[in-house]
Amino acid sequence: MSAPKALLRANEISGSPAGEAVPRHVAVIMDGNGRWAAARGLPRIAGHRAGAEAVRRTIRACVDAGVEWLTIYAFSSENWRRPAAEVADLTGLLRHYLRHEVAELDRGGVRVRFIGERARFGPSMTAEIEAAELRTASNARLNLNIALSYGARDEIVAAARALAADAAAGLIDPAAIAEAAFANRLTTAGQPDPDLIIRTSGEQRLSNFLLWQSAYAELVFLDVLWPDFDAAQFTLALEAYAGRERRFGARPV
Ligand code: FPP
């Protein structure tokens, strides 16, 4: 019997151990909280709260499956344009999560990092974000990136600006700028690219999420609404991933 197709050479480039059918890095676009709430006649915040439960399940499923990196899109830079009441509800929920979940994440060996424009949440939440990163900095069981006020185009523009500033200061030769120099100026510098990106709720787009890093990611779109995402759905996504033939632009062997 032949090995699952995802075993093919793929992870030599993304950084996963060769011969590993489990993605090293899973990234998730958690979509459908509002529709889940509307279907039950509940306010949208009820959907976001149920979404936070699904985040807990997903962290556990990643640990159980041996995934090393999980990145979740919790608040996009575009989400600031939602009605003020929903923005307040969402930031309140995120603050609650920071205050009440970080101790448990720490106990579970999860290292938490945040990507995105944290300063937009104000000084006190920024301080809590930094405290969470510091508290969990020596954990290694699972690396959890929480994308907050994150937009990939902003991230790419910031990297370009940093490179331009270094070039203007004579620190780098523009002709010598290569992919690695660019990647090292992204908020994910030093991290493996996502192998698998899951989006729930049936929508099939990236919505400004990890645009540089997803160059060779496998995309799996599930019809389930995010609050209903569970271990069985996660297994479905892993199975879809294991059935993909990852070639990174090369010819099949
Ligand atoms: C998309 O659903 C989801 C969000 C904008 C927020 C995601 C936030 C959470 C899952 C809550 C908590 C996160 C953490 C880390 C505790 P939507 O509101 O766009 O749904 P819709 O498309 O059905 O309206």
PDB file of C-alpha atoms and ligand atoms in Angstrom:
ATOM      1  CA  MET A   1       0.000   0.000   0.000  1.00  0.00           C
ATOM      2  CA  SER A   2       1.366   3.409  -0.860  1.00  0.00           C
ATOM      3  CA  ALA A   3       1.866   6.084   1.778  1.00  0.00           C
ATOM      4  CA  PRO A   4      -0.564   9.009   2.027  1.00  0.00           C
ATOM      5  CA  LYS A   5       0.259  11.602  -0.592  1.00  0.00           C
ATOM      6  CA  ALA A   6       1.059  14.339   1.912  1.00  0.00           C
ATOM      7  CA  LEU A   7       4.124  12.296   2.841  1.00  0.00           C
ATOM      8  CA  LEU A   8       5.755  13.266  -0.419  1.00  0.00           C
ATOM      9  CA  ARG A   9       8.750  15.525   0.111  1.00  0.00           C
ATOM     10  CA  ALA A  10       6.518  18.344   1.102  1.00  0.00           C
ATOM     11  CA  ASN A  11       7.646  19.062   4.593  1.00  0.00           C
ATOM     12  CA  GLU A  12      11.306  19.323   3.755  1.00  0.00           C
ATOM     13  CA  ILE A  13      10.476  22.826   2.605  1.00  0.00           C
ATOM     14  CA  SER A  14       7.840  23.868   5.149  1.00  0.00           C
ATOM     15  CA  GLY A  15       9.987  22.593   7.985  1.00  0.00           C
ATOM     16  CA  SER A  16       7.965  19.547   9.065  1.00  0.00           C
ATOM     17  CA  PRO A  17       9.846  16.304   9.550  1.00  0.00           C
ATOM     18  CA  ALA A  18       9.972  14.286   6.335  1.00  0.00           C
ATOM     19  CA  GLY A  19       7.493  11.428   6.269  1.00  0.00           C
ATOM     20  CA  GLU A  20       5.002  13.189   8.551  1.00  0.00           C
ATOM     21  CA  ALA A  21       1.355  13.216   7.445  1.00  0.00           C
ATOM     22  CA  VAL A  22       0.281  15.475  10.296  1.00  0.00           C
ATOM     23  CA  PRO A  23       0.692  19.151   9.445  1.00  0.00           C
ATOM     24  CA  ARG A  24       3.263  20.869  11.585  1.00  0.00           C
ATOM     25  CA  HIS A  25       1.439  24.177  11.453  1.00  0.00           C
ATOM     26  CA  VAL A  26      -2.344  24.554  11.205  1.00  0.00           C
ATOM     27  CA  ALA A  27      -3.941  27.979  10.750  1.00  0.00           C
ATOM     28  CA  VAL A  28      -7.660  28.564  11.168  1.00  0.00           C
ATOM     29  CA  ILE A  29     -10.084  31.189   9.875  1.00  0.00           C
ATOM     30  CA  MET A  30     -12.856  30.833  12.439  1.00  0.00           C
ATOM     31  CA  ASP A  31     -15.943  31.898  10.526  1.00  0.00           C
ATOM     32  CA  GLY A  32     -19.656  31.569  11.172  1.00  0.00           C
ATOM     33  CA  ASN A  33     -20.155  32.737  14.764  1.00  0.00           C
ATOM     34  CA  GLY A  34     -22.790  35.299  13.741  1.00  0.00           C
ATOM     35  CA  ARG A  35     -24.764  32.815  11.632  1.00  0.00           C
ATOM     36  CA  TRP A  36     -24.606  30.226  14.416  1.00  0.00           C
ATOM     37  CA  ALA A  37     -26.114  32.765  16.840  1.00  0.00           C
ATOM     38  CA  ALA A  38     -28.730  34.024  14.346  1.00  0.00           C
ATOM     39  CA  ALA A  39     -29.898  30.449  13.689  1.00  0.00           C
ATOM     40  CA  ARG A  40     -30.691  30.212  17.410  1.00  0.00           C
ATOM     41  CA  GLY A  41     -32.229  33.654  17.787  1.00  0.00           C
ATOM     42  CA  LEU A  42     -29.282  34.702  19.965  1.00  0.00           C
ATOM     43  CA  PRO A  43     -27.167  37.877  19.917  1.00  0.00           C
ATOM     44  CA  ARG A  44     -23.909  37.684  17.939  1.00  0.00           C
ATOM     45  CA  ILE A  45     -21.831  37.727  21.132  1.00  0.00           C
ATOM     46  CA  ALA A  46     -23.363  34.343  22.030  1.00  0.00           C
ATOM     47  CA  GLY A  47     -21.840  33.021  18.808  1.00  0.00           C
ATOM     48  CA  HIS A  48     -18.446  34.484  19.677  1.00  0.00           C
ATOM     49  CA  ARG A  49     -18.637  32.959  23.177  1.00  0.00           C
ATOM     50  CA  ALA A  50     -19.450  29.570  21.693  1.00  0.00           C
ATOM     51  CA  GLY A  51     -16.557  30.211  19.283  1.00  0.00           C
ATOM     52  CA  ALA A  52     -14.217  30.582  22.247  1.00  0.00           C
ATOM     53  CA  GLU A  53     -15.284  27.068  23.358  1.00  0.00           C
ATOM     54  CA  ALA A  54     -14.398  25.792  19.904  1.00  0.00           C
ATOM     55  CA  VAL A  55     -10.958  27.413  20.295  1.00  0.00           C
ATOM     56  CA  ARG A  56     -10.447  25.350  23.468  1.00  0.00           C
ATOM     57  CA  ARG A  57     -11.466  22.149  21.654  1.00  0.00           C
ATOM     58  CA  THR A  58      -9.135  22.977  18.767  1.00  0.00           C
ATOM     59  CA  ILE A  59      -6.129  23.559  21.031  1.00  0.00           C
ATOM     60  CA  ARG A  60      -6.749  20.170  22.640  1.00  0.00           C
ATOM     61  CA  ALA A  61      -7.185  18.478  19.253  1.00  0.00           C
ATOM     62  CA  CYS A  62      -3.897  19.974  18.038  1.00  0.00           C
ATOM     63  CA  VAL A  63      -2.032  18.724  21.111  1.00  0.00           C
ATOM     64  CA  ASP A  64      -3.612  15.273  20.712  1.00  0.00           C
ATOM     65  CA  ALA A  65      -2.691  15.102  17.021  1.00  0.00           C
ATOM     66  CA  GLY A  66       0.896  16.279  17.511  1.00  0.00           C
ATOM     67  CA  VAL A  67       0.472  19.582  15.657  1.00  0.00           C
ATOM     68  CA  GLU A  68       3.256  21.940  16.777  1.00  0.00           C
ATOM     69  CA  TRP A  69       1.877  25.299  15.662  1.00  0.00           C
ATOM     70  CA  LEU A  70      -1.669  26.654  15.644  1.00  0.00           C
ATOM     71  CA  THR A  71      -2.530  30.133  14.377  1.00  0.00           C
ATOM     72  CA  ILE A  72      -6.072  31.419  14.876  1.00  0.00           C
ATOM     73  CA  TYR A  73      -7.608  34.500  13.252  1.00  0.00           C
ATOM     74  CA  ALA A  74      -9.443  36.008  16.228  1.00  0.00           C
ATOM     75  CA  PHE A  75      -9.803  39.636  15.106  1.00  0.00           C
ATOM     76  CA  SER A  76      -8.906  41.016  11.704  1.00  0.00           C
ATOM     77  CA  SER A  77      -7.827  44.582  11.009  1.00  0.00           C
ATOM     78  CA  GLU A  78     -11.121  44.867   9.077  1.00  0.00           C
ATOM     79  CA  ASN A  79     -13.159  43.799  12.132  1.00  0.00           C
ATOM     80  CA  TRP A  80     -12.734  47.333  13.552  1.00  0.00           C
ATOM     81  CA  ARG A  81     -15.331  48.355  10.968  1.00  0.00           C
ATOM     82  CA  ARG A  82     -18.060  46.259  12.630  1.00  0.00           C
ATOM     83  CA  PRO A  83     -20.671  48.085  14.745  1.00  0.00           C
ATOM     84  CA  ALA A  84     -19.079  49.590  17.871  1.00  0.00           C
ATOM     85  CA  ALA A  85     -21.168  47.370  20.157  1.00  0.00           C
ATOM     86  CA  GLU A  86     -19.905  44.185  18.500  1.00  0.00           C
ATOM     87  CA  VAL A  87     -16.291  45.445  18.580  1.00  0.00           C
ATOM     88  CA  ALA A  88     -16.725  46.144  22.302  1.00  0.00           C
ATOM     89  CA  ASP A  89     -18.224  42.671  22.849  1.00  0.00           C
ATOM     90  CA  LEU A  90     -15.410  40.976  20.958  1.00  0.00           C
ATOM     91  CA  THR A  91     -12.616  42.899  22.664  1.00  0.00           C
ATOM     92  CA  GLY A  92     -14.303  42.240  26.021  1.00  0.00           C
ATOM     93  CA  LEU A  93     -14.361  38.524  25.237  1.00  0.00           C
ATOM     94  CA  LEU A  94     -10.709  38.562  24.186  1.00  0.00           C
ATOM     95  CA  ARG A  95      -9.753  40.394  27.374  1.00  0.00           C
ATOM     96  CA  HIS A  96     -11.703  37.833  29.420  1.00  0.00           C
ATOM     97  CA  TYR A  97      -9.894  35.060  27.539  1.00  0.00           C
ATOM     98  CA  LEU A  98      -6.535  36.669  28.317  1.00  0.00           C
ATOM     99  CA  ARG A  99      -7.376  36.999  32.015  1.00  0.00           C
ATOM    100  CA  HIS A 100      -8.923  33.590  32.544  1.00  0.00           C
ATOM    101  CA  GLU A 101      -7.437  31.178  30.037  1.00  0.00           C
ATOM    102  CA  VAL A 102      -3.760  31.989  30.017  1.00  0.00           C
ATOM    103  CA  ALA A 103      -3.100  30.179  33.316  1.00  0.00           C
ATOM    104  CA  GLU A 104      -4.673  27.029  31.877  1.00  0.00           C
ATOM    105  CA  LEU A 105      -2.797  27.366  28.595  1.00  0.00           C
ATOM    106  CA  ASP A 106       0.383  27.749  30.616  1.00  0.00           C
ATOM    107  CA  ARG A 107      -0.393  24.619  32.658  1.00  0.00           C
ATOM    108  CA  GLY A 108      -1.021  22.763  29.419  1.00  0.00           C
ATOM    109  CA  GLY A 109       2.403  23.710  28.042  1.00  0.00           C
ATOM    110  CA  VAL A 110       1.069  26.102  25.395  1.00  0.00           C
ATOM    111  CA  ARG A 111       3.240  29.022  24.333  1.00  0.00           C
ATOM    112  CA  VAL A 112       1.076  31.966  23.322  1.00  0.00           C
ATOM    113  CA  ARG A 113       2.113  34.706  20.917  1.00  0.00           C
ATOM    114  CA  PHE A 114       0.058  37.459  19.354  1.00  0.00           C
ATOM    115  CA  ILE A 115       0.418  38.762  15.817  1.00  0.00           C
ATOM    116  CA  GLY A 116      -1.169  41.972  14.552  1.00  0.00           C
ATOM    117  CA  GLU A 117      -1.414  45.547  15.747  1.00  0.00           C
ATOM    118  CA  ARG A 118      -1.790  44.935  19.488  1.00  0.00           C
ATOM    119  CA  ALA A 119      -1.361  48.628  20.326  1.00  0.00           C
ATOM    120  CA  ARG A 120      -4.773  49.358  18.789  1.00  0.00           C
ATOM    121  CA  PHE A 121      -6.403  47.645  21.771  1.00  0.00           C
ATOM    122  CA  GLY A 122      -4.944  50.257  24.129  1.00  0.00           C
ATOM    123  CA  PRO A 123      -2.221  50.173  26.783  1.00  0.00           C
ATOM    124  CA  SER A 124      -3.902  47.964  29.375  1.00  0.00           C
ATOM    125  CA  MET A 125      -4.813  45.159  26.973  1.00  0.00           C
ATOM    126  CA  THR A 126      -1.376  45.482  25.343  1.00  0.00           C
ATOM    127  CA  ALA A 127       0.166  44.956  28.779  1.00  0.00           C
ATOM    128  CA  GLU A 128      -1.977  41.837  29.318  1.00  0.00           C
ATOM    129  CA  ILE A 129      -0.968  40.500  25.905  1.00  0.00           C
ATOM    130  CA  GLU A 130       2.696  41.003  26.747  1.00  0.00           C
ATOM    131  CA  ALA A 131       2.253  39.391  30.163  1.00  0.00           C
ATOM    132  CA  ALA A 132       0.652  36.332  28.510  1.00  0.00           C
ATOM    133  CA  GLU A 133       3.562  36.025  26.074  1.00  0.00           C
ATOM    134  CA  LEU A 134       6.089  36.349  28.871  1.00  0.00           C
ATOM    135  CA  ARG A 135       4.330  33.922  31.196  1.00  0.00           C
ATOM    136  CA  THR A 136       4.180  31.172  28.555  1.00  0.00           C
ATOM    137  CA  ALA A 137       7.527  31.886  26.861  1.00  0.00           C
ATOM    138  CA  SER A 138       9.249  28.700  27.995  1.00  0.00           C
ATOM    139  CA  ASN A 139       6.428  26.327  26.952  1.00  0.00           C
ATOM    140  CA  ALA A 140       6.949  24.059  23.972  1.00  0.00           C
ATOM    141  CA  ARG A 141       4.053  21.593  23.717  1.00  0.00           C
ATOM    142  CA  LEU A 142       2.069  23.735  21.300  1.00  0.00           C
ATOM    143  CA  ASN A 143       2.822  27.168  19.860  1.00  0.00           C
ATOM    144  CA  LEU A 144      -0.374  29.199  19.664  1.00  0.00           C
ATOM    145  CA  ASN A 145      -0.438  32.381  17.592  1.00  0.00           C
ATOM    146  CA  ILE A 146      -3.509  34.524  18.153  1.00  0.00           C
ATOM    147  CA  ALA A 147      -3.985  37.000  15.304  1.00  0.00           C
ATOM    148  CA  LEU A 148      -5.483  40.197  16.744  1.00  0.00           C
ATOM    149  CA  SER A 149      -6.072  43.315  14.676  1.00  0.00           C
ATOM    150  CA  TYR A 150      -4.159  41.377  12.053  1.00  0.00           C
ATOM    151  CA  GLY A 151      -4.127  42.078   8.337  1.00  0.00           C
ATOM    152  CA  ALA A 152      -1.657  40.413   5.990  1.00  0.00           C
ATOM    153  CA  ARG A 153      -1.377  43.379   3.644  1.00  0.00           C
ATOM    154  CA  ASP A 154      -0.516  45.670   6.575  1.00  0.00           C
ATOM    155  CA  GLU A 155       2.054  43.120   7.700  1.00  0.00           C
ATOM    156  CA  ILE A 156       3.615  42.947   4.229  1.00  0.00           C
ATOM    157  CA  VAL A 157       3.690  46.753   3.884  1.00  0.00           C
ATOM    158  CA  ALA A 158       5.370  47.038   7.310  1.00  0.00           C
ATOM    159  CA  ALA A 159       8.033  44.524   6.220  1.00  0.00           C
ATOM    160  CA  ALA A 160       8.620  46.474   2.992  1.00  0.00           C
ATOM    161  CA  ARG A 161       8.900  49.686   4.990  1.00  0.00           C
ATOM    162  CA  ALA A 162      11.448  48.119   7.353  1.00  0.00           C
ATOM    163  CA  LEU A 163      13.528  46.879   4.433  1.00  0.00           C
ATOM    164  CA  ALA A 164      13.329  50.282   2.718  1.00  0.00           C
ATOM    165  CA  ALA A 165      14.467  51.996   5.926  1.00  0.00           C
ATOM    166  CA  ASP A 166      17.423  49.607   6.251  1.00  0.00           C
ATOM    167  CA  ALA A 167      18.327  50.210   2.606  1.00  0.00           C
ATOM    168  CA  ALA A 168      18.057  53.986   3.008  1.00  0.00           C
ATOM    169  CA  ALA A 169      20.331  53.770   6.056  1.00  0.00           C
ATOM    170  CA  GLY A 170      22.863  51.796   4.020  1.00  0.00           C
ATOM    171  CA  LEU A 171      22.418  48.682   6.175  1.00  0.00           C
ATOM    172  CA  ILE A 172      21.393  46.439   3.291  1.00  0.00           C
ATOM    173  CA  ASP A 173      21.953  46.422  -0.451  1.00  0.00           C
ATOM    174  CA  PRO A 174      18.536  46.441  -2.216  1.00  0.00           C
ATOM    175  CA  ALA A 175      19.918  44.092  -4.860  1.00  0.00           C
ATOM    176  CA  ALA A 176      20.712  41.542  -2.149  1.00  0.00           C
ATOM    177  CA  ILE A 177      17.198  41.430  -0.654  1.00  0.00           C
ATOM    178  CA  ALA A 178      15.935  37.847  -0.876  1.00  0.00           C
ATOM    179  CA  GLU A 179      12.853  36.000   0.417  1.00  0.00           C
ATOM    180  CA  ALA A 180      14.437  35.261   3.784  1.00  0.00           C
ATOM    181  CA  ALA A 181      15.163  38.941   4.449  1.00  0.00           C
ATOM    182  CA  PHE A 182      11.516  39.703   3.787  1.00  0.00           C
ATOM    183  CA  ALA A 183      10.169  36.795   5.841  1.00  0.00           C
ATOM    184  CA  ASN A 184      12.371  37.854   8.761  1.00  0.00           C
ATOM    185  CA  ARG A 185      10.573  41.174   8.931  1.00  0.00           C
ATOM    186  CA  LEU A 186       7.088  39.666   9.150  1.00  0.00           C
ATOM    187  CA  THR A 187       5.405  39.158  12.520  1.00  0.00           C
ATOM    188  CA  THR A 188       5.904  35.413  12.024  1.00  0.00           C
ATOM    189  CA  ALA A 189       9.696  35.683  11.617  1.00  0.00           C
ATOM    190  CA  GLY A 190      11.377  32.418  12.505  1.00  0.00           C
ATOM    191  CA  GLN A 191       8.145  30.391  12.460  1.00  0.00           C
ATOM    192  CA  PRO A 192       7.306  27.605  10.007  1.00  0.00           C
ATOM    193  CA  ASP A 193       4.780  28.508   7.309  1.00  0.00           C
ATOM    194  CA  PRO A 194       1.300  27.022   7.760  1.00  0.00           C
ATOM    195  CA  ASP A 195       0.947  23.613   6.105  1.00  0.00           C
ATOM    196  CA  LEU A 196      -2.840  23.561   6.409  1.00  0.00           C
ATOM    197  CA  ILE A 197      -5.315  26.448   6.523  1.00  0.00           C
ATOM    198  CA  ILE A 198      -8.856  25.579   7.607  1.00  0.00           C
ATOM    199  CA  ARG A 199     -11.788  27.936   7.042  1.00  0.00           C
ATOM    200  CA  THR A 200     -15.191  27.120   8.441  1.00  0.00           C
ATOM    201  CA  SER A 201     -18.710  28.219   7.440  1.00  0.00           C
ATOM    202  CA  GLY A 202     -18.458  27.346   3.747  1.00  0.00           C
ATOM    203  CA  GLU A 203     -16.764  30.606   2.682  1.00  0.00           C
ATOM    204  CA  GLN A 204     -13.800  29.973   0.405  1.00  0.00           C
ATOM    205  CA  ARG A 205     -11.347  32.859   0.667  1.00  0.00           C
ATOM    206  CA  LEU A 206      -8.320  33.932   2.723  1.00  0.00           C
ATOM    207  CA  SER A 207      -9.652  37.337   3.816  1.00  0.00           C
ATOM    208  CA  ASN A 208      -6.224  38.962   4.265  1.00  0.00           C
ATOM    209  CA  PHE A 209      -4.889  36.139   6.471  1.00  0.00           C
ATOM    210  CA  LEU A 210      -1.219  35.055   6.253  1.00  0.00           C
ATOM    211  CA  LEU A 211      -0.957  35.947   2.554  1.00  0.00           C
ATOM    212  CA  TRP A 212       2.838  35.624   2.371  1.00  0.00           C
ATOM    213  CA  GLN A 213       3.038  32.595   4.651  1.00  0.00           C
ATOM    214  CA  SER A 214       0.281  30.640   2.866  1.00  0.00           C
ATOM    215  CA  ALA A 215       2.109  30.426  -0.459  1.00  0.00           C
ATOM    216  CA  TYR A 216       2.157  26.608  -0.344  1.00  0.00           C
ATOM    217  CA  ALA A 217      -0.452  25.894   2.300  1.00  0.00           C
ATOM    218  CA  GLU A 218      -3.163  23.335   1.645  1.00  0.00           C
ATOM    219  CA  LEU A 219      -6.590  24.955   2.006  1.00  0.00           C
ATOM    220  CA  VAL A 220      -9.494  23.039   3.515  1.00  0.00           C
ATOM    221  CA  PHE A 221     -12.955  24.608   3.571  1.00  0.00           C
ATOM    222  CA  LEU A 222     -15.552  23.070   5.858  1.00  0.00           C
ATOM    223  CA  ASP A 223     -19.284  23.787   5.870  1.00  0.00           C
ATOM    224  CA  VAL A 224     -19.531  23.669   9.656  1.00  0.00           C
ATOM    225  CA  LEU A 225     -20.036  26.975  11.511  1.00  0.00           C
ATOM    226  CA  TRP A 226     -17.101  27.754  13.804  1.00  0.00           C
ATOM    227  CA  PRO A 227     -18.951  27.243  17.143  1.00  0.00           C
ATOM    228  CA  ASP A 228     -19.774  23.677  15.995  1.00  0.00           C
ATOM    229  CA  PHE A 229     -16.157  22.871  15.115  1.00  0.00           C
ATOM    230  CA  ASP A 230     -14.959  19.870  17.135  1.00  0.00           C
ATOM    231  CA  ALA A 231     -12.465  17.015  17.159  1.00  0.00           C
ATOM    232  CA  ALA A 232     -14.403  15.136  14.452  1.00  0.00           C
ATOM    233  CA  GLN A 233     -14.271  18.163  12.137  1.00  0.00           C
ATOM    234  CA  PHE A 234     -10.582  18.571  12.893  1.00  0.00           C
ATOM    235  CA  THR A 235     -10.004  14.940  11.935  1.00  0.00           C
ATOM    236  CA  LEU A 236     -11.854  15.531   8.648  1.00  0.00           C
ATOM    237  CA  ALA A 237      -9.525  18.444   7.892  1.00  0.00           C
ATOM    238  CA  LEU A 238      -6.439  16.370   8.748  1.00  0.00           C
ATOM    239  CA  GLU A 239      -7.695  13.567   6.504  1.00  0.00           C
ATOM    240  CA  ALA A 240      -8.230  15.985   3.629  1.00  0.00           C
ATOM    241  CA  TYR A 241      -4.687  17.276   4.193  1.00  0.00           C
ATOM    242  CA  ALA A 242      -3.237  13.765   4.245  1.00  0.00           C
ATOM    243  CA  GLY A 243      -4.859  13.114   0.869  1.00  0.00           C
ATOM    244  CA  ARG A 244      -3.221  16.094  -0.808  1.00  0.00           C
ATOM    245  CA  GLU A 245      -0.134  15.792  -2.941  1.00  0.00           C
ATOM    246  CA  ARG A 246       2.169  18.633  -1.940  1.00  0.00           C
ATOM    247  CA  ARG A 247       4.638  19.529  -4.638  1.00  0.00           C
ATOM    248  CA  PHE A 248       5.674  23.116  -3.872  1.00  0.00           C
ATOM    249  CA  GLY A 249       5.722  23.880  -7.588  1.00  0.00           C
ATOM    250  CA  ALA A 250       7.956  20.938  -8.421  1.00  0.00           C
ATOM    251  CA  ARG A 251       7.069  18.117 -10.834  1.00  0.00           C
ATOM    252  CA  PRO A 252       5.521  14.936  -9.354  1.00  0.00           C
ATOM    253  CA  VAL A 253       8.138  12.311  -8.503  1.00  0.00           C
TER     254      VAL A 253
HETATM  255  C1  FPP B   1     -16.115  35.250  12.487  1.00  0.00           C
HETATM  256  O1  FPP B   1     -17.485  34.991  12.620  1.00  0.00           O
HETATM  257  C2  FPP B   1     -15.462  35.305  13.767  1.00  0.00           C
HETATM  258  C3  FPP B   1     -14.893  36.418  14.323  1.00  0.00           C
HETATM  259  C4  FPP B   1     -14.868  37.726  13.678  1.00  0.00           C
HETATM  260  C5  FPP B   1     -14.279  36.395  15.647  1.00  0.00           C
HETATM  261  C6  FPP B   1     -13.579  35.145  16.070  1.00  0.00           C
HETATM  262  C7  FPP B   1     -13.588  35.139  17.526  1.00  0.00           C
HETATM  263  C8  FPP B   1     -13.782  34.069  18.305  1.00  0.00           C
HETATM  264  C9  FPP B   1     -13.903  32.681  17.822  1.00  0.00           C
HETATM  265  C10 FPP B   1     -13.951  34.295  19.748  1.00  0.00           C
HETATM  266  C11 FPP B   1     -12.918  34.110  20.668  1.00  0.00           C
HETATM  267  C12 FPP B   1     -11.513  33.941  20.275  1.00  0.00           C
HETATM  268  C13 FPP B   1     -10.620  33.683  21.230  1.00  0.00           C
HETATM  269  C14 FPP B   1      -9.172  33.566  20.950  1.00  0.00           C
HETATM  270  C15 FPP B   1     -11.079  33.519  22.613  1.00  0.00           C
HETATM  271  P1  FPP B   1     -18.504  36.059  12.097  1.00  0.00           P
HETATM  272  O2  FPP B   1     -18.899  36.928  13.239  1.00  0.00           O
HETATM  273  O3  FPP B   1     -17.927  36.786  10.932  1.00  0.00           O
HETATM  274  O4  FPP B   1     -19.677  35.145  11.668  1.00  0.00           O
HETATM  275  P2  FPP B   1     -20.696  35.343  10.458  1.00  0.00           P
HETATM  276  O5  FPP B   1     -19.883  35.352   9.198  1.00  0.00           O
HETATM  277  O6  FPP B   1     -21.580  34.163  10.571  1.00  0.00           O
HETATM  278  O7  FPP B   1     -21.411  36.653  10.715  1.00  0.00           O
END
